[in-house]
Coordinates of C-alpha atoms in Angstrom, one line a residue:
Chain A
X1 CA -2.3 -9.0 30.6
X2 CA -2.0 -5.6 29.3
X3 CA -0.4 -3.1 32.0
X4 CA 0.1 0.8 31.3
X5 CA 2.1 2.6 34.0
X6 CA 1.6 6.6 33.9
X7 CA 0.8 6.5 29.8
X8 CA 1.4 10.3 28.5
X9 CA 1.1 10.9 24.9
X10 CA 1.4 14.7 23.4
X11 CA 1.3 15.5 19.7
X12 CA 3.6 18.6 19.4
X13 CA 2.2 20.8 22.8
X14 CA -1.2 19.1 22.9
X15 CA -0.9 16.6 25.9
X16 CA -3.5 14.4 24.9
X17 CA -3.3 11.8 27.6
X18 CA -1.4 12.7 31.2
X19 CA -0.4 9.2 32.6
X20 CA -3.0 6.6 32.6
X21 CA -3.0 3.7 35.0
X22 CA -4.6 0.7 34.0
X23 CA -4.5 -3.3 34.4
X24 CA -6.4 -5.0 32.1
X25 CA -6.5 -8.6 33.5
X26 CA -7.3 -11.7 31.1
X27 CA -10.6 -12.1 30.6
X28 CA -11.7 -8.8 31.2
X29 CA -13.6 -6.6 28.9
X30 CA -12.7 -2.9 29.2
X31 CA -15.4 -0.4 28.0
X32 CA -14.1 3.0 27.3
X33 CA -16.3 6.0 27.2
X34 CA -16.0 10.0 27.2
X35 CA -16.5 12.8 25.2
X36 CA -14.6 13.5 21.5
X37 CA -11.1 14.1 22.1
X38 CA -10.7 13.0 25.2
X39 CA -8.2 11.0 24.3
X40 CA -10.1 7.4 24.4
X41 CA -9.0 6.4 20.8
X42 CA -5.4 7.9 21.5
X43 CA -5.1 5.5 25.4
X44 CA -6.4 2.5 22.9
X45 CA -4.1 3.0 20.2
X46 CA -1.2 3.4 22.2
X47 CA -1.7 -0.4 23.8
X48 CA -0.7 -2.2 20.8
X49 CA 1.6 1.2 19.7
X50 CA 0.0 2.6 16.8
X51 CA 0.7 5.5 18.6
X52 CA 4.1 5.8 20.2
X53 CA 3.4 7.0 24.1
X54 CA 5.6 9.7 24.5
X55 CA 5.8 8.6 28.3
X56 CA 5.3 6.2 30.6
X57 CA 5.0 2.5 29.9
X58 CA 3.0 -0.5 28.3
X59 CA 3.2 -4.1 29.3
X60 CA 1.8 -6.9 27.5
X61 CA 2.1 -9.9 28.6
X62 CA 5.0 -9.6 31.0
X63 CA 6.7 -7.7 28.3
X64 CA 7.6 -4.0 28.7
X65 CA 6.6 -3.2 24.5
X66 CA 7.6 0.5 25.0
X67 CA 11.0 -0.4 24.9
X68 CA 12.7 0.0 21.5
X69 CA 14.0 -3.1 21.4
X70 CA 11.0 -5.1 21.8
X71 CA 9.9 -6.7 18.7
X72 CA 6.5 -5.2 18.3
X73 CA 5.9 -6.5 15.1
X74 CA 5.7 -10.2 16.7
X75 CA 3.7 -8.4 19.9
X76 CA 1.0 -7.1 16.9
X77 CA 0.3 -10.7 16.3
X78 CA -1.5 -11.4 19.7
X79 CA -3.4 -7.9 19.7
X80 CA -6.2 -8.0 17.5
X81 CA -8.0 -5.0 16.1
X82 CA -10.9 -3.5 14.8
X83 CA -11.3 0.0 13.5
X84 CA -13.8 2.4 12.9
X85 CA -13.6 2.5 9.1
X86 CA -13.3 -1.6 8.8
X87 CA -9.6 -0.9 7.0
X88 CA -10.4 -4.1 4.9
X89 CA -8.0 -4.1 2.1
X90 CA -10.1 -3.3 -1.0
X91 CA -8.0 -4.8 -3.9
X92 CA -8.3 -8.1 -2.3
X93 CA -11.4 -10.7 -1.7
X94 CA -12.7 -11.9 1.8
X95 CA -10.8 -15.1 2.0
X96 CA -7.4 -13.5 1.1
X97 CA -8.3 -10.6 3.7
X98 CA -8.6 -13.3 6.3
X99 CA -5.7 -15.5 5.3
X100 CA -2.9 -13.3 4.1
X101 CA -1.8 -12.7 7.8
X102 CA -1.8 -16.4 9.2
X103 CA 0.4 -17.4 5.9
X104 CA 2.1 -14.7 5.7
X105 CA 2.9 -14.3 9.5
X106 CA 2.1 -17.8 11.0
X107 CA 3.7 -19.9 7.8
X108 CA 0.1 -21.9 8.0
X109 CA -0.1 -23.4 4.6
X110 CA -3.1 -22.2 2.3
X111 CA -5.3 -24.9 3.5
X112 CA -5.0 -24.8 6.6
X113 CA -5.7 -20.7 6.5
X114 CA -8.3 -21.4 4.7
X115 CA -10.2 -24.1 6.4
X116 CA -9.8 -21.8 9.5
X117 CA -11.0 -18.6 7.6
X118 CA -14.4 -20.9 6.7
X119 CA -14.6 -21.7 10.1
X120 CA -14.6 -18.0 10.8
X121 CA -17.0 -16.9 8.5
X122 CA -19.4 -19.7 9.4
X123 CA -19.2 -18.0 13.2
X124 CA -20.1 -14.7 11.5
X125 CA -23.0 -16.2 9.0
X126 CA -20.6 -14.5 6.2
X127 CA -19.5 -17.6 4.8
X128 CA -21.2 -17.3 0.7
X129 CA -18.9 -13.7 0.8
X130 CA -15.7 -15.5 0.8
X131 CA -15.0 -15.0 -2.7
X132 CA -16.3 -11.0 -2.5
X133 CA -14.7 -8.1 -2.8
X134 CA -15.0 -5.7 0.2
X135 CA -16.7 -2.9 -2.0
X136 CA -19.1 -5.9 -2.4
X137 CA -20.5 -5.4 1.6
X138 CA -22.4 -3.7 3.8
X139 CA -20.9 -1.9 6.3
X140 CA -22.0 -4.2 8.8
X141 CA -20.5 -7.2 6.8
X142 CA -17.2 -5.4 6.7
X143 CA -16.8 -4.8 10.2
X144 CA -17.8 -8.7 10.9
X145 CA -15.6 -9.5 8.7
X146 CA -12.3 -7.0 10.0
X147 CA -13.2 -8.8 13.2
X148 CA -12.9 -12.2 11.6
X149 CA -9.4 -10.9 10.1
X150 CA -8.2 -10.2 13.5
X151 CA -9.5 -13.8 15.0
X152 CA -7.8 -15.2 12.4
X153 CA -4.6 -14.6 14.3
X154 CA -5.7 -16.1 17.2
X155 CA -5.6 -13.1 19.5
X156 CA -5.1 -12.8 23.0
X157 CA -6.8 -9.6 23.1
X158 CA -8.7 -7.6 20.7
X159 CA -9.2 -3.8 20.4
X160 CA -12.3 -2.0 19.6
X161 CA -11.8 1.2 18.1
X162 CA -15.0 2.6 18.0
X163 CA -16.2 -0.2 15.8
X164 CA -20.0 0.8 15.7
X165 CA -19.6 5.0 15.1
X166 CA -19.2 4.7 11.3
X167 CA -22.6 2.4 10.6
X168 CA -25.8 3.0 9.4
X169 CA -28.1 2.0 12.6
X170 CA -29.7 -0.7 11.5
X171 CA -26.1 -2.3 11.5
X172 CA -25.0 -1.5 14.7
X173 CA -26.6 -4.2 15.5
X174 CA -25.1 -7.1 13.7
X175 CA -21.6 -6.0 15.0
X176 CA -22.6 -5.4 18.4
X177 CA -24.1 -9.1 18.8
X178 CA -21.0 -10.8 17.5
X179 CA -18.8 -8.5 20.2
X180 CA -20.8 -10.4 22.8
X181 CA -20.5 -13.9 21.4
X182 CA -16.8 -13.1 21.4
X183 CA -17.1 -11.8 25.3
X184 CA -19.0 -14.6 26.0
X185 CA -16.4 -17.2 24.7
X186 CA -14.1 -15.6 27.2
X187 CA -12.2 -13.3 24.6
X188 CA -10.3 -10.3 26.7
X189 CA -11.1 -7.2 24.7
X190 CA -10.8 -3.6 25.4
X191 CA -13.4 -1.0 24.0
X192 CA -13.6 2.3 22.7
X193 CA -17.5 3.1 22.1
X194 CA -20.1 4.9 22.4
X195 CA -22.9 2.1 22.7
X196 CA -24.2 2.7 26.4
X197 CA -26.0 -0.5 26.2
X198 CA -23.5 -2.5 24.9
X199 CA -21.0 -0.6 28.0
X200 CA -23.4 -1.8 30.3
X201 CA -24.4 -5.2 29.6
X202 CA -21.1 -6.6 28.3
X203 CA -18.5 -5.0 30.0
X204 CA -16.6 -5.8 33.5
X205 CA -15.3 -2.5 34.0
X206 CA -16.3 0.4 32.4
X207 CA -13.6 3.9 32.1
X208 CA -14.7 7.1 31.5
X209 CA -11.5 9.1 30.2
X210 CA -11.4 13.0 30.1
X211 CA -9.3 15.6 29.4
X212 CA -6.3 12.8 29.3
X213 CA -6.9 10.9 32.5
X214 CA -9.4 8.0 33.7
X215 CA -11.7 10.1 35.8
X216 CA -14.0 7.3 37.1
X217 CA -13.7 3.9 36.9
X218 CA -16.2 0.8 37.9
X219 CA -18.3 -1.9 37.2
X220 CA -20.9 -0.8 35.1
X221 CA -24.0 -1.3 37.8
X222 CA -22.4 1.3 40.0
X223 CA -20.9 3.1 37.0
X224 CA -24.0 4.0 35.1
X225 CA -26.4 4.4 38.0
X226 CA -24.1 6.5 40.8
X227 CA -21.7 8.3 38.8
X228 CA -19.5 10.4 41.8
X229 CA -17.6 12.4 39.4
X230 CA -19.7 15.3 38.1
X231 CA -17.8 15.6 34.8
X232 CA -19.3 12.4 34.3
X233 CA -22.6 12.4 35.4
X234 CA -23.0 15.5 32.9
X235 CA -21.5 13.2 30.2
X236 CA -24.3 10.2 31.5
X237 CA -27.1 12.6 31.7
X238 CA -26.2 13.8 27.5
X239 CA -25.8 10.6 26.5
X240 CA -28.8 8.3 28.3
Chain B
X1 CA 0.1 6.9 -62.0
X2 CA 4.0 7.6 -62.3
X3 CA 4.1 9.2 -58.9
X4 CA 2.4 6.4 -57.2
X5 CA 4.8 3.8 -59.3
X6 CA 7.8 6.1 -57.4
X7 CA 6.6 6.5 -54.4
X8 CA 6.3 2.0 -54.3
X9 CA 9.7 1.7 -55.8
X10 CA 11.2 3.9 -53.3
X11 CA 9.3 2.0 -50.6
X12 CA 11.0 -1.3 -52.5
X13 CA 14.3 0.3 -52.3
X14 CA 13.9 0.8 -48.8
X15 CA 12.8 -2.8 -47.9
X16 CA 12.6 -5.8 -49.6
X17 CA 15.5 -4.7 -52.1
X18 CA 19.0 -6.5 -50.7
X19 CA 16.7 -7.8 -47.9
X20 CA 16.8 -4.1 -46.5
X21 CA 13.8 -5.1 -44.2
X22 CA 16.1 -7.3 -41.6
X23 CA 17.8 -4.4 -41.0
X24 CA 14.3 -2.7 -39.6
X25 CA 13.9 -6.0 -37.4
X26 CA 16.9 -6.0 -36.0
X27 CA 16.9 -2.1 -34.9
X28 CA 13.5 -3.3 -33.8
X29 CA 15.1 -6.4 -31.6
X30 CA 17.9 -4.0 -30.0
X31 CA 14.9 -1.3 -29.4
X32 CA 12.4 -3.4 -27.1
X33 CA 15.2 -5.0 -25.5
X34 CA 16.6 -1.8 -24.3
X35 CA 13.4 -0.8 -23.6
X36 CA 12.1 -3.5 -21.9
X37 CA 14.8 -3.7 -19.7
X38 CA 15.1 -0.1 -18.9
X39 CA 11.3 -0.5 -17.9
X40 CA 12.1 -2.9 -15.1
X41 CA 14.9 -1.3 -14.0
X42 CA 12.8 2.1 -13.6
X43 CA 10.4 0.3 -11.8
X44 CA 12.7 -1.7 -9.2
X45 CA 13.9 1.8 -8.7
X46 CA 11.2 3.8 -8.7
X47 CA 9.4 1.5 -6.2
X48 CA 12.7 1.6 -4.0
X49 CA 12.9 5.6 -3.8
X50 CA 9.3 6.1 -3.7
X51 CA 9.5 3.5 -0.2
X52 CA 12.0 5.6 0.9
X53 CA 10.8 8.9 0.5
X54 CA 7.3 7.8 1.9
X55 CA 8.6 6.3 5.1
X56 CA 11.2 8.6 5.9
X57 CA 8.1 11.3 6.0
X58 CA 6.7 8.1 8.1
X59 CA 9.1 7.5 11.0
X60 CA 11.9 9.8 12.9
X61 CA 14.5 7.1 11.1
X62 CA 17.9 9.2 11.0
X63 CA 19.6 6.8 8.1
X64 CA 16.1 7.0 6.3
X65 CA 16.2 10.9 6.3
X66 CA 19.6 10.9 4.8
X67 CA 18.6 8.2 2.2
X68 CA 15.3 10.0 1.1
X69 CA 17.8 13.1 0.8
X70 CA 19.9 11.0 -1.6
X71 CA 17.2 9.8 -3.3
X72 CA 15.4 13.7 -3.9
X73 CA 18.6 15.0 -5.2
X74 CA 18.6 12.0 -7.3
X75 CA 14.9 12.7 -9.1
X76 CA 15.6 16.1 -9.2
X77 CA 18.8 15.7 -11.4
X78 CA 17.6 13.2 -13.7
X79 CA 14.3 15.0 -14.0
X80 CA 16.4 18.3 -14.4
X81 CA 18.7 17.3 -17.3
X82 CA 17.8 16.2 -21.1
X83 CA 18.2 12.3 -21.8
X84 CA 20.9 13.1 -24.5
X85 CA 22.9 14.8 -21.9
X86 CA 22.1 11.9 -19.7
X87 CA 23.1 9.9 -22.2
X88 CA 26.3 11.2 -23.3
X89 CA 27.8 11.6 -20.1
X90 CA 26.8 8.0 -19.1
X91 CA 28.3 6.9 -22.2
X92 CA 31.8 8.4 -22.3
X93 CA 32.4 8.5 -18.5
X94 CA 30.9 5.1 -17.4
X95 CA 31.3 2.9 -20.9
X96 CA 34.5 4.9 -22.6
X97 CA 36.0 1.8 -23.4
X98 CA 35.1 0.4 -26.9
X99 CA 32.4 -2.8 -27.3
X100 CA 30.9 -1.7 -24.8
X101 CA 27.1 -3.7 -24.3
X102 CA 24.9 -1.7 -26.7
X103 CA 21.5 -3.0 -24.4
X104 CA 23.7 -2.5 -21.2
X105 CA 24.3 1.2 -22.0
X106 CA 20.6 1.9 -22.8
X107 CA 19.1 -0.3 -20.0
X108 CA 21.1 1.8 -17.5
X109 CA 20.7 4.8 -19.4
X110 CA 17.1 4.9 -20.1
X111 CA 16.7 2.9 -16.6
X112 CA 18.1 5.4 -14.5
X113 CA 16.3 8.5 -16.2
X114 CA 13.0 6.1 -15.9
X115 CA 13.4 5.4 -12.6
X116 CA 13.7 9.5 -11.5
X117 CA 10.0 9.9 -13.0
X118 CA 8.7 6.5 -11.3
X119 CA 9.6 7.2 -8.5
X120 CA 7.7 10.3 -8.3
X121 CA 4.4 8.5 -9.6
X122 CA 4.6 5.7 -7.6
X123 CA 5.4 8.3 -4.5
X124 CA 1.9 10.2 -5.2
X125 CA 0.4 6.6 -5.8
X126 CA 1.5 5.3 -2.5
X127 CA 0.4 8.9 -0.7
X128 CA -3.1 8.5 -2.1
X129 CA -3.8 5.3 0.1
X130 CA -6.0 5.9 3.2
X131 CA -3.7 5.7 6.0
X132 CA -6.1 3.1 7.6
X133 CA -4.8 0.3 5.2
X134 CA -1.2 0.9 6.9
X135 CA -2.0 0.9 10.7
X136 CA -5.0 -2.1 9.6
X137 CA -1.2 -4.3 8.2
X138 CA 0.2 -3.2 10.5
X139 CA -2.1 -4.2 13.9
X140 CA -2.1 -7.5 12.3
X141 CA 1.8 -7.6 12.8
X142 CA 3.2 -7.1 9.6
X143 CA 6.4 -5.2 9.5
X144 CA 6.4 -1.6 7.4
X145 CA 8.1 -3.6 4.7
X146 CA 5.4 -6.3 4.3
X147 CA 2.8 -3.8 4.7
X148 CA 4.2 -1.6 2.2
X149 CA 4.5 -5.4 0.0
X150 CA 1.0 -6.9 0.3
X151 CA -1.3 -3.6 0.8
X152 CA 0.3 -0.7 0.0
X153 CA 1.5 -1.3 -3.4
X154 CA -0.8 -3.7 -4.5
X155 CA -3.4 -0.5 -4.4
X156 CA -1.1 2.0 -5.4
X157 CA 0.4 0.7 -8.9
X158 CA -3.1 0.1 -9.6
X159 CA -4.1 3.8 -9.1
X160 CA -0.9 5.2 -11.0
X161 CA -1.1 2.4 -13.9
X162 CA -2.5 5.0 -16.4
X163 CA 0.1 7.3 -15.4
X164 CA 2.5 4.7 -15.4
X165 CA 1.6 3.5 -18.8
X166 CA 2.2 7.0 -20.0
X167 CA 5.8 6.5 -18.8
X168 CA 6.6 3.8 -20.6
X169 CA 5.1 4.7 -24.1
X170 CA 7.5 7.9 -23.4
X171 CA 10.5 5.6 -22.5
X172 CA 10.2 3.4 -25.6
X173 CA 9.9 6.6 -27.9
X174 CA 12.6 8.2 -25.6
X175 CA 14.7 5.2 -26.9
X176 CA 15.5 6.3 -30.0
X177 CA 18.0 8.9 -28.4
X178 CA 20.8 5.8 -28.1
X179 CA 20.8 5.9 -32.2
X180 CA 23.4 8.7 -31.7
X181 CA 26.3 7.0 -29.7
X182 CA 26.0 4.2 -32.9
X183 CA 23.9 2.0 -30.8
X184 CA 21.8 -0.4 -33.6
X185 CA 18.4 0.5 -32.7
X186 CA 15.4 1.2 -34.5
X187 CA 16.2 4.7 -35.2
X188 CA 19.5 3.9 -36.0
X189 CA 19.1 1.1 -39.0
X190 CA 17.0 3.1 -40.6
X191 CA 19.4 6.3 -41.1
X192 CA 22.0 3.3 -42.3
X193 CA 19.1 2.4 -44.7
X194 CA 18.9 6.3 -45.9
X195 CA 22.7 6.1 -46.2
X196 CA 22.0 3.3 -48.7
X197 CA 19.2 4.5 -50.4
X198 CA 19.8 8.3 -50.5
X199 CA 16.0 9.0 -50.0
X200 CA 15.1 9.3 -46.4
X201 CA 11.4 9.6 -46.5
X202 CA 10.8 5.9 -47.2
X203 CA 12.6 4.0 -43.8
X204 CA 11.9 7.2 -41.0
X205 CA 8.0 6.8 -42.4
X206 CA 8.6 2.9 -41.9
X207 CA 10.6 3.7 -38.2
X208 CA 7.9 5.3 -37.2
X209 CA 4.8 3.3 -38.3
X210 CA 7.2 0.2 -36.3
X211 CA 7.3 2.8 -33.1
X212 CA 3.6 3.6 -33.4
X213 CA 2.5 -0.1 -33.8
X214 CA 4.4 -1.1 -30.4
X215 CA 3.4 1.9 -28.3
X216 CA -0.4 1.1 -29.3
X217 CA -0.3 -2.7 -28.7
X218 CA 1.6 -1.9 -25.6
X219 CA -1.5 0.5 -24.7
X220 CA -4.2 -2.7 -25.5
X221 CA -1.6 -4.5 -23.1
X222 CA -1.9 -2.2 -20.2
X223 CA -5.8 -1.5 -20.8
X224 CA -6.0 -5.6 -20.3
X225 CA -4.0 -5.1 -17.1
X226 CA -6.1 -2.2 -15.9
X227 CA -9.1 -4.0 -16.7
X228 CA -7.6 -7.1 -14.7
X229 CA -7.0 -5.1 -11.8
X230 CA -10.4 -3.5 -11.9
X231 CA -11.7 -6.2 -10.7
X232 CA -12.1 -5.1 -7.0
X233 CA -14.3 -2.5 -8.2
X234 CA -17.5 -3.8 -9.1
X235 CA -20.3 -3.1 -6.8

């Protein structure tokens, strides 16, 4: 589904990442670990082109989107995702955050948005907030609900940018449990976090990225209990 | 006693006698229609340059850096030169033929000079919203124009409206420039009631009590707005 052939991004002479590899098949969910600026955020951001690789290739779909061409914009619409700080636009309420996309986008009529941004919210257990304002929330309900934002485009494959760093604990939680119902209904979704148990029990394949390159790679049995690479068992042995 | 029965017959002269006070409304009518357009046209083209300038910063667009080039030497003229001068060399190079729109002139006038200050306010307005709320419209697959439509400067006029309100309260005062290229506006009618009267306390005290009574309903107007817009705020 989502193919990068030797992804290299460098912001001015920082090489940040030095040609990444990857298939991400459908139905597979990608957990990606590693230390702060290791580049993680950077590899995930460049799948759906928030950040412009400065070399190699990404493939989505049978479609090469690095080239200029390509009408990313229409590309976006089948990438879901979910950022650290929520990104929920604040002058609007939680039904028009949902909806404006699909009507806008889609040209679904406001009913039918609507009816499918209930549906949403009713997955999430958010459904008495549609008519509340984002500074209305909890940081937990915001993230549920910038997940529900992206569903509402019905995705192909969401993103996780470290969805869970900027909660209070006790939130973590919340979020966390709807990422698995959404794994468990078969959703393909790629990862950045820092939520060990959440690597270990949801994911297919877990990558640990440093210094710009996928240094190990594996199923998260083997991953987390015979790490080879010692860069990475250092990183296991800080972190667990 | 005989001061105060002056100063009301002087105010008589200056109004009701020969139905003085239509001239007053009809400087008033020529006033907020200049201004009032000149107001939209500052904003259509403050919002323009201020997209401009913001993206070009944005993307490595060659046609957008010449454009937001265009547009700073643009801000930086009509900020850098009186209105009267503005006005003037609009008037005689542009409109030098005779019967010429009196609103026309003004609107592009006073639309033009508007727009250079917009611009810059709805520039910082637009730079003062996270840059999450871009890459969040755009993941979602909106294009840099819709983005910059539905989120951008939705969130941005509603920082800058105090500041923008200030702008406008300016251009309506600004306004009264046009009375010297014999445009009939406020201003204007009442130095032709002076010119009647021969006393010219009595209509530039009325002309500015008129100007003072618009700029502060306009100031209720935007407070509704602001308080409108608000909304989003409450915890």
């Amino acid at each position: 589904m989502i193919i990068t052939k030797n992804l290299q991004k460098r912001f001015g002479d920082h090489e940040v990442l030095k040609g990444i590899d990857q298939h991400i098949e459908k139905g597979e969910k990608v957990v990606i670990i590693g230390p702060s600026g290791s580049g993680k955020s950077t590899f995930l951001r460049c799948l759906n082109l928030l950040e412009e690789p400065t070399g190699g290739e990404v493939w989505f779909e049978d479609t090469n989107i690095t080239d200029p061409k390509v009408d990313i914009n229409k590309l976006r619409q089948k990438m879901g995702m979910v950022f650290q700080q929520f990104n929920l636009f604040p002058h609007m309420t939680v039904m028009k955050n949902i909806t404006l996309a699909p009507m806008k986008l889609l040209g679904k009529s406001k009913e039918e948005a609507e009816e499918k941004a209930i549906e949403l919210l009713k997955r999430i257990g958010l459904e008495e907030k549609a008519d509340s304002y984002p500074n209305q929330l909890s940081g937990g309900q915001k993230q549920r609900i910038a997940i529900a934002r992206a569903l509402a485009m019905n995705p192909d494959v969401m993103l996780f940018d470290e969805p869970t760093s900027a909660l209070d604990p006790e939130m973590v939680g919340e979020v966390l449990e709807l990422m698995k119902e959404l794994a468990n209904d078969g959703m393909t979704m790629v990862v950045v976090t820092h939520e060990m148990g959440f690597a270990r029990e949801v994911a297919t394949r877990v990558l640990f990225i440093d210094e710009g390159i996928v240094k190990e790679e594996n199923e998260p049995q083997e991953f987390f209990n015979h790490p080879k690479d010692p860069r990475l068992q250092d990183f296991l042995s800080k972190v667990l | 006693m005989e001061w105060f029965q002056n100063v009301c017959q002087d105010f008589y002269n200056a109004t009701i006698r020969e139905d003085r006070y239509l001239a007053y409304l009809e400087g008033l009518k020529v006033t907020i229609q200049i201004s009032f357009f000149a107001v939209l046209v500052g904003i259509v083209i403050g919002i323009i340059i201020a997209t401009i300038r913001v993206s070009a910063k944005q993307t490595k667009s060659k046609i957008l850096a010449v454009l937001s080039k265009i547009c700073g030497a643009y801000v930086t003229v009509f900020r850098g030169t009186p209105v009267m001068v503005q006005l003037m060399i609009i008037y005689f190079w542009i409109f030098n033929t005779r019967g010429a729109n009196q609103i026309l002139i003004g609107t592009v006038c006073f639309g033009l000079n508007s727009g250079a200050y917009i611009a810059e306010i709805m520039r910082g307005g637009i730079e003062s919203i996270d840059k999450g709320q871009t890459e969040a419209g755009r993941s979602l697959g909106f294009n840099g124009l819709q983005t910059m439509r539905y989120i951008i400067l939705p969130q941005a006029i509603k920082n800058v409206l105090p500041a923008l309100g200030n702008e406008f309260i300016a251009l309506i005062k600004e306004t009264s420039v046009i009375s010297t290229i014999a445009v009939n506006d406020l201003m204007k009618m009442a130095s032709f009631v002076t010119s009647r009267t021969y006393n010219p306390l009595p209509p530039y005290i009325i002309a500015a009590v008129i100007y003072f009574v618009i700029v502060v309903l306009l100031t209720k107007l935007l407070g509704i707005f602001e308080r409108r817009l608000a909304k989003s705020d409450h915890y």
